Short mmCIF file of C-alpha atoms and ligand atoms in Angstrom, two decimals:
data_model
loop_
_atom_site.label_atom_id
_atom_site.label_comp_id
_atom_site.label_asym_id
_atom_site.label_seq_id
_atom_site.Cartn_x
_atom_site.Cartn_y
_atom_site.Cartn_z
CA UNK A 27 0.00 0.00 0.00
CA UNK A 28 1.49 3.33 -1.09
CA UNK A 29 0.69 6.17 1.29
CA UNK A 30 0.97 9.90 0.63
CA UNK A 31 1.93 11.63 3.89
CA UNK A 32 1.37 15.35 4.45
CA UNK A 33 2.91 17.32 7.35
CA UNK A 34 2.27 21.02 8.06
CA UNK A 35 1.91 21.19 11.85
CA UNK A 36 4.66 23.75 12.45
CA UNK A 37 7.35 25.23 10.19
CA UNK A 38 8.17 22.41 7.82
CA UNK A 39 6.03 21.81 4.72
CA UNK A 40 6.52 18.15 3.94
CA UNK A 41 5.15 15.38 1.72
CA UNK A 42 6.33 11.80 1.38
CA UNK A 43 5.38 8.52 -0.27
CA UNK A 44 5.92 5.46 1.90
CA UNK A 45 5.08 1.86 0.93
CA UNK A 46 3.65 -0.47 3.62
CA UNK A 47 4.68 1.75 6.51
CA UNK A 48 8.43 1.53 5.98
CA UNK A 49 9.78 1.81 2.42
CA UNK A 50 10.36 5.47 1.72
CA UNK A 51 9.83 6.14 -2.01
CA UNK A 52 9.95 9.96 -1.73
CA UNK A 53 10.61 12.32 1.16
CA UNK A 54 10.33 16.07 0.46
CA UNK A 55 10.82 18.65 3.26
CA UNK A 56 10.72 22.37 2.67
CA UNK A 57 11.80 24.18 5.82
CA UNK A 58 10.51 27.67 6.56
CA UNK A 59 13.39 28.39 8.94
CA UNK A 60 14.66 31.34 6.85
CA UNK A 61 11.25 33.06 7.18
CA UNK A 62 11.21 32.79 10.99
CA UNK A 63 14.89 33.44 11.73
CA UNK A 64 14.58 37.15 12.31
CA UNK A 65 11.85 36.51 14.95
CA UNK A 66 13.95 33.72 16.63
CA UNK A 67 10.88 31.50 16.74
CA UNK A 68 7.97 30.33 14.62
CA UNK A 69 5.40 33.02 13.76
CA UNK A 70 2.09 31.14 13.30
CA UNK A 71 0.57 33.45 10.64
CA UNK A 72 3.72 33.38 8.53
CA UNK A 73 3.83 29.59 8.88
CA UNK A 74 0.23 29.09 7.63
CA UNK A 75 0.69 31.43 4.66
CA UNK A 76 3.87 29.74 3.60
CA UNK A 77 2.34 26.23 3.86
CA UNK A 78 -0.44 27.49 1.59
CA UNK A 79 2.06 28.61 -1.06
CA UNK A 80 4.41 25.69 -0.86
CA UNK A 81 2.36 22.56 -0.09
CA UNK A 82 1.00 21.75 -3.58
CA UNK A 83 4.43 22.00 -5.25
CA UNK A 84 5.88 19.84 -2.44
CA UNK A 85 3.15 17.18 -2.95
CA UNK A 86 3.76 17.27 -6.73
CA UNK A 87 7.50 16.84 -6.16
CA UNK A 88 6.96 13.82 -3.86
CA UNK A 89 4.73 12.18 -6.47
CA UNK A 90 7.25 12.91 -9.22
CA UNK A 91 10.17 11.54 -7.20
CA UNK A 92 8.21 8.31 -6.65
CA UNK A 93 7.21 8.27 -10.35
CA UNK A 94 3.55 8.25 -9.36
CA UNK A 95 0.33 9.89 -10.46
CA UNK A 96 -2.34 10.94 -7.89
CA UNK A 97 -4.47 7.84 -8.70
CA UNK A 98 -1.47 5.57 -7.76
CA UNK A 99 -1.79 6.71 -4.13
CA UNK A 100 -3.70 4.15 -2.02
CA UNK A 101 -4.16 6.24 1.15
CA UNK A 102 -3.67 9.87 2.24
CA UNK A 103 -2.24 10.34 5.77
CA UNK A 104 -2.13 13.81 7.22
CA UNK A 105 -0.97 15.30 10.52
CA UNK A 106 -4.20 16.58 12.08
CA UNK A 107 -2.98 17.04 15.69
CA UNK A 108 -1.34 18.66 17.63
CA UNK A 109 0.23 21.81 16.17
CA UNK A 110 -0.43 25.37 15.13
CA UNK A 111 -4.10 25.49 14.14
CA UNK A 112 -3.74 27.57 10.95
CA UNK A 113 -0.77 25.47 9.86
CA UNK A 114 -2.64 22.19 10.49
CA UNK A 115 -5.72 23.42 8.62
CA UNK A 116 -3.68 23.93 5.41
CA UNK A 117 -2.46 20.31 5.48
CA UNK A 118 -5.81 18.80 6.49
CA UNK A 119 -7.77 20.75 3.84
CA UNK A 120 -5.24 19.82 1.14
CA UNK A 121 -5.29 16.15 2.15
CA UNK A 122 -9.11 16.08 2.08
CA UNK A 123 -9.20 17.71 -1.36
CA UNK A 124 -6.64 15.19 -2.66
CA UNK A 125 -8.52 12.25 -1.15
CA UNK A 126 -11.87 13.44 -2.52
CA UNK A 127 -10.55 14.21 -6.01
CA UNK A 128 -8.58 10.95 -6.31
CA UNK A 129 -11.26 8.87 -4.57
CA UNK A 130 -8.85 7.59 -1.90
CA UNK A 131 -9.29 7.05 1.88
CA UNK A 132 -7.82 9.53 4.36
CA UNK A 133 -6.45 9.03 7.88
CA UNK A 134 -5.48 11.65 10.50
CA UNK A 135 -2.16 11.10 12.26
CA UNK A 136 -0.90 12.29 15.65
CA UNK A 137 2.35 14.23 15.07
CA UNK A 138 3.94 13.29 18.43
CA UNK A 139 3.12 9.60 18.00
CA UNK A 140 4.70 9.80 14.53
CA UNK A 141 7.94 11.18 16.08
CA UNK A 142 8.07 8.01 18.24
CA UNK A 143 7.33 5.80 15.22
CA UNK A 144 10.20 7.49 13.28
CA UNK A 145 12.75 5.75 15.56
CA UNK A 146 11.83 2.26 14.42
CA UNK A 147 9.98 2.68 11.12
CA UNK A 148 12.94 1.49 9.01
CA UNK A 149 13.11 -1.79 10.91
CA UNK A 150 9.52 -2.87 10.35
CA UNK A 151 9.16 -4.55 13.76
CA UNK A 152 8.48 -2.65 16.99
CA UNK A 153 10.88 -2.59 19.94
CA UNK A 154 10.16 -5.08 22.72
CA UNK A 155 7.19 -4.10 24.91
CA UNK A 156 6.63 -2.31 27.14
CA UNK A 157 8.77 0.56 25.94
CA UNK A 158 9.23 4.19 26.94
CA UNK A 159 9.18 6.93 24.29
CA UNK A 160 10.86 10.27 25.00
CA UNK A 161 9.72 12.89 22.50
CA UNK A 162 11.71 16.12 22.59
CA UNK A 163 11.08 18.84 20.00
CA UNK A 164 10.49 22.56 19.60
CA UNK A 165 6.85 22.17 20.72
CA UNK A 166 6.74 18.96 22.79
CA UNK A 167 8.57 17.30 25.65
CA UNK A 168 6.73 14.15 26.65
CA UNK A 169 7.40 10.70 28.16
CA UNK A 170 5.04 7.93 27.07
CA UNK A 171 4.69 4.37 28.21
CA UNK A 172 3.80 1.97 25.38
CA UNK A 173 2.13 -1.34 26.18
CA UNK A 174 1.25 -1.57 22.50
CA UNK A 175 3.39 -0.23 19.62
CA UNK A 176 0.71 2.24 18.53
CA UNK A 177 -1.08 3.35 21.70
CA UNK A 178 0.49 5.07 24.64
CA UNK A 179 -0.07 6.59 28.05
CA UNK A 180 1.54 9.92 28.91
CA UNK A 181 3.56 9.60 32.11
CA UNK A 182 5.54 12.90 32.04
CA UNK A 183 5.66 16.19 30.24
CA UNK A 184 6.94 19.74 30.50
CA UNK A 185 5.20 22.25 32.73
CA UNK A 186 6.47 25.21 30.69
CA UNK A 187 8.95 25.44 27.78
CA UNK A 188 9.63 22.46 25.52
CA UNK A 189 13.22 21.14 25.33
CA UNK A 190 13.82 22.48 21.78
CA UNK A 191 12.29 25.80 22.76
CA UNK A 192 14.83 26.03 25.60
CA UNK A 193 17.70 25.26 23.19
CA UNK A 194 16.39 28.00 20.87
CA UNK A 195 15.92 30.54 23.67
CA UNK A 196 19.29 29.85 25.27
CA UNK A 197 20.94 30.22 21.83
CA UNK A 198 19.22 33.61 21.56
CA UNK A 199 20.58 34.61 25.00
CA UNK A 200 24.06 33.57 23.80
CA UNK A 201 23.53 35.69 20.67
CA UNK A 202 23.76 32.66 18.41
CA UNK A 203 21.60 31.92 15.36
CA UNK A 204 18.25 30.18 14.93
CA UNK A 205 17.30 27.36 15.37
CA UNK A 206 19.58 27.12 18.34
CA UNK A 207 19.65 23.32 18.93
CA UNK A 208 22.14 22.40 16.23
CA UNK A 209 24.39 25.41 17.04
CA UNK A 210 24.51 24.65 20.79
CA UNK A 211 25.17 20.99 19.97
CA UNK A 212 28.15 21.99 17.84
CA UNK A 213 29.62 24.60 20.24
CA UNK A 214 29.14 22.37 23.28
CA UNK A 215 31.62 19.86 21.84
CA UNK A 216 34.39 22.42 22.50
CA UNK A 217 33.08 23.66 25.84
CA UNK A 218 33.39 22.55 29.49
CA UNK A 219 30.08 20.96 30.54
CA UNK A 220 30.98 21.09 34.24
CA UNK A 221 32.03 24.75 34.50
CA UNK A 222 28.57 26.10 35.24
CA UNK A 223 26.62 23.68 37.42
CA UNK A 224 23.11 24.26 36.14
CA UNK A 225 20.39 22.12 37.73
CA UNK A 226 18.66 19.54 35.53
CA UNK A 227 15.24 20.70 34.25
CA UNK A 228 13.10 18.52 36.51
CA UNK A 229 9.81 19.93 37.83
CA UNK A 230 10.10 18.24 41.22
CA UNK A 231 13.67 17.01 41.65
CA UNK A 232 13.03 15.77 45.20
CA UNK A 233 10.20 13.47 44.11
CA UNK A 234 11.66 10.40 42.28
CA UNK A 235 8.15 9.44 41.10
CA UNK A 236 7.63 12.79 39.35
CA UNK A 237 8.49 12.58 35.67
CA UNK A 238 7.64 16.14 34.67
CA UNK A 239 10.13 18.67 33.29
CA UNK A 240 10.55 22.42 33.72
CA UNK A 241 12.86 24.00 31.17
CA UNK A 242 12.09 27.60 31.87
CA UNK A 243 14.06 27.60 35.17
CA UNK A 244 17.13 26.29 33.35
CA UNK A 245 16.81 28.96 30.70
CA UNK A 246 16.51 31.65 33.40
CA UNK A 247 19.59 30.25 35.22
CA UNK A 248 21.58 30.74 32.00
CA UNK A 249 20.24 34.26 31.66
CA UNK A 250 21.23 35.12 35.27
CA UNK A 251 24.69 33.66 34.72
CA UNK A 252 25.12 35.99 31.71
CA UNK A 253 23.72 39.14 33.37
CA UNK A 254 25.03 38.50 36.88
CA UNK A 255 21.52 39.07 38.26
CA UNK A 256 20.50 37.03 41.31
CA UNK A 257 24.08 35.88 41.98
CA UNK A 258 25.82 36.70 45.25
CA UNK A 259 28.73 38.56 43.67
CA UNK A 260 26.58 40.00 40.82
CA UNK A 261 29.30 39.26 38.28
CA UNK A 262 28.15 39.13 34.68
CA UNK A 263 29.70 36.54 32.32
CA UNK A 264 30.87 38.32 29.18
CA UNK A 265 29.92 36.49 25.99
CA UNK A 266 33.41 35.84 24.71
CA UNK A 267 34.11 32.67 22.73
CA UNK A 268 35.19 30.53 25.69
CA UNK A 269 32.31 31.56 27.94
CA UNK A 270 29.76 30.98 25.15
CA UNK A 271 31.13 27.47 24.56
CA UNK A 272 31.17 26.66 28.27
CA UNK A 273 27.65 28.08 28.80
CA UNK A 274 26.37 26.08 25.80
CA UNK A 275 28.05 22.91 27.05
CA UNK A 276 26.86 23.39 30.68
CA UNK A 277 23.27 24.12 29.59
CA UNK A 278 23.19 21.13 27.26
CA UNK A 279 24.66 18.86 29.93
CA UNK A 280 21.98 19.89 32.46
CA UNK A 281 19.22 19.47 29.86
CA UNK A 282 20.50 16.01 28.87
CA UNK A 283 20.96 14.98 32.54
CA UNK A 284 17.30 15.78 33.24
CA UNK A 285 15.97 14.05 30.11
CA UNK A 286 18.08 10.89 30.60
CA UNK A 287 17.42 10.57 34.33
CA UNK A 288 13.63 10.93 33.93
CA UNK A 289 13.62 8.44 31.06
CA UNK A 290 15.56 5.89 33.09
CA UNK A 291 13.24 6.32 36.06
CA UNK A 292 10.26 5.91 33.73
CA UNK A 293 11.75 2.74 32.30
CA UNK A 294 12.46 1.29 35.78
CA UNK A 295 8.98 2.14 37.04
CA UNK A 296 7.35 0.53 33.97
CA UNK A 297 9.60 -2.52 33.80
CA UNK A 298 10.32 -1.36 30.26
CA UNK A 299 12.46 -3.40 27.89
CA UNK A 300 13.25 -0.60 25.44
CA UNK A 301 13.55 3.16 25.09
CA UNK A 302 12.62 5.11 21.95
CA UNK A 303 13.75 8.67 21.21
CA UNK A 304 12.04 11.10 18.85
CA UNK A 305 11.60 14.76 17.85
CA UNK A 306 13.96 17.50 16.67
CA UNK A 307 16.17 17.30 19.78
CA UNK A 308 16.66 13.57 19.11
CA UNK A 309 19.32 14.88 16.68
CA UNK A 310 21.36 16.12 19.70
CA UNK A 311 24.65 14.23 19.75
CA UNK A 312 25.08 14.35 23.52
CA UNK A 313 21.52 13.15 24.21
CA UNK A 314 21.91 10.28 21.75
CA UNK A 315 25.23 9.20 23.23
CA UNK A 316 24.19 9.49 26.90
CA UNK A 317 20.87 7.74 26.34
CA UNK A 318 22.48 4.94 24.32
CA UNK A 319 25.17 4.39 26.99
CA UNK A 320 22.71 4.47 29.89
CA UNK A 321 20.36 1.99 28.16
CA UNK A 322 23.24 -0.33 27.27
CA UNK A 323 24.36 -0.37 30.93
CA UNK A 324 20.87 -1.38 32.01
CA UNK A 325 20.25 -3.93 29.28
CA UNK A 326 17.54 -1.80 27.65
CA UNK A 327 17.10 -1.85 23.87
CA UNK A 328 17.41 1.75 22.56
CA UNK A 329 15.95 3.05 19.28
CA UNK A 330 17.33 6.33 17.95
CA UNK A 331 15.85 7.84 14.79
CA UNK A 332 17.99 8.40 11.71
CA UNK A 333 19.16 12.01 11.62
CA UNK A 334 16.80 12.95 8.77
CA UNK A 335 13.79 11.57 10.70
CA UNK A 336 14.41 13.64 13.90
CA UNK A 337 13.00 16.99 12.80
CA UNK A 338 9.56 17.25 11.18
CA UNK A 339 9.06 15.14 8.07
CA UNK A 340 6.15 13.47 6.25
CA UNK A 341 7.76 10.03 5.94
CA UNK A 342 6.93 9.36 9.60
CA UNK A 343 3.34 10.54 8.99
CA UNK A 344 2.85 8.31 5.93
CA UNK A 345 4.48 5.42 7.83
CA UNK A 346 2.31 5.69 10.93
CA UNK A 347 -0.75 6.47 8.75
CA UNK A 348 -0.42 3.01 7.17
CA UNK A 349 -0.67 1.34 10.61
CA UNK A 350 -3.45 3.62 11.77
CA UNK A 351 -5.50 2.73 8.68
CA UNK A 352 -4.93 -1.00 9.28
CA UNK A 353 -5.94 -0.62 12.94
CA UNK A 354 -9.02 1.52 12.66
CA UNK A 355 -9.85 2.14 9.00
CA UNK A 356 -10.29 5.51 7.29
CA UNK A 357 -11.42 8.77 8.80
CA UNK A 358 -14.43 10.62 7.41
CA UNK A 359 -14.00 13.75 5.30
CA UNK A 360 -15.08 15.88 8.26
CA UNK A 361 -11.66 15.11 9.88
CA UNK A 362 -10.68 18.14 11.94
CA UNK A 363 -7.45 19.92 12.78
CA UNK A 364 -6.95 19.64 16.56
CA UNK A 365 -4.33 22.13 17.77
CA UNK A 366 -3.83 20.94 21.33
CA UNK A 367 -3.36 17.67 23.12
CA UNK A 368 -1.75 14.56 21.86
CA UNK A 369 -3.12 11.18 22.87
CA UNK A 370 -0.28 9.39 21.13
CA UNK A 371 -2.87 7.35 19.27
CA UNK A 372 -6.35 7.63 17.75
CA UNK A 373 -8.22 10.94 17.32
O1 LIG B 29 10.51 18.16 15.74
P1 LIG B 29 10.82 19.54 15.29
O2 LIG B 29 11.30 19.73 13.84
O3 LIG B 29 9.58 20.50 15.43
C1 LIG B 29 8.53 20.36 16.38
O4 LIG B 29 7.74 19.41 16.24
O5 LIG B 29 8.58 21.15 17.34
O6 LIG B 29 11.88 20.13 16.32
C2 LIG B 29 12.53 21.36 16.15
C3 LIG B 29 13.43 21.62 17.35
C4 LIG B 29 14.04 23.04 17.40
O7 LIG B 29 13.73 23.60 18.66
C5 LIG B 29 15.54 22.78 17.24
O8 LIG B 29 16.37 23.69 17.94
C6 LIG B 29 15.67 21.37 17.86
O9 LIG B 29 14.53 20.70 17.38
N1 LIG B 29 16.89 20.69 17.43
C7 LIG B 29 17.90 20.36 18.26
C8 LIG B 29 18.93 19.79 17.45
N2 LIG B 29 18.50 19.80 16.15
C9 LIG B 29 17.24 20.36 16.15
N3 LIG B 29 18.03 20.46 19.58
C10 LIG B 29 19.19 20.05 20.15
N4 LIG B 29 20.21 19.53 19.42
C11 LIG B 29 20.13 19.37 18.11
N5 LIG B 29 21.16 18.84 17.43
ZN1 LIG B 30 7.74 17.74 15.43
#
């Protein structure tokens, strides 16, 4: 079954063709990052307008790369939740029009669940159950327990900023570019991760059963270290090359400490056999290495997505859409865009 996937939930306009949930025949991603750079974050109205302009050419390109015509598509899978409402609507309306015109079924896909699927889609078989999925992106920071490959229970999430949002905001404080995640990742390799002892971004560090995160405190701690505010000696840290590298490395280390420790606690509590990582921050080299080492030490299977499946893409949407369709059949053409809340499974 050849599935056309459409993804427009945030700032990537993407279309892909995936056969039987895993064989990627075409994977087209058009990033809007240049449009949002000057604002150092995604501007929803700009995002929706750009999706509107770019989506049809992107869909056409995906079909062309797979040497397919619209009637060769067997199923249309579209991200319909969660995300920016205007951005989602563009994808959902386009997918419905395609499905109606070509006479094909349509299925709505949960974006966050698709990030978890991205880690094992190339393998075809799911990780051993139960498994824990840690999804870390610009908009989401969630821990799920999976007793089934395609349905999940949320067991932890962020109370404020998402992990990727914190990377982007700290990069802005350090006067670096946008998006900040990849830049911090690169600079941190040359910095001292122990120089500034930032606290891990855990909402309730004293409660081992609490699996929630709080990234805004970590971001503020970096800001205070730069400005000298709230410190006893009120000494600012000038943003010279060495300090920027050490601040980047120390921030990243604290962020990774918090994410890895909560994931391991979640795995222990759930008697999990595997850990799955997903989302834009899954590209972070330190997070990948620390999580892989920690899982290996504990005998846990770890699934890390390929680098091109970490940030938003439509291959993961087409892939998960195939399984959703097999599990519950098609959605009706009144399928809605749902901006908030991710159930990790069915709409
Ligand atoms: O999954 P994604 O494309 O969009 C959302 O669904 O939100 O994630 C984008 C986020 C950005 O915040 C970006 O800074 C972050 O992923 N990111 C990284 C890295 N690459 C991208 N964060 C840390 N390290 C990276 N190497
Ligand atoms: Zn995403």
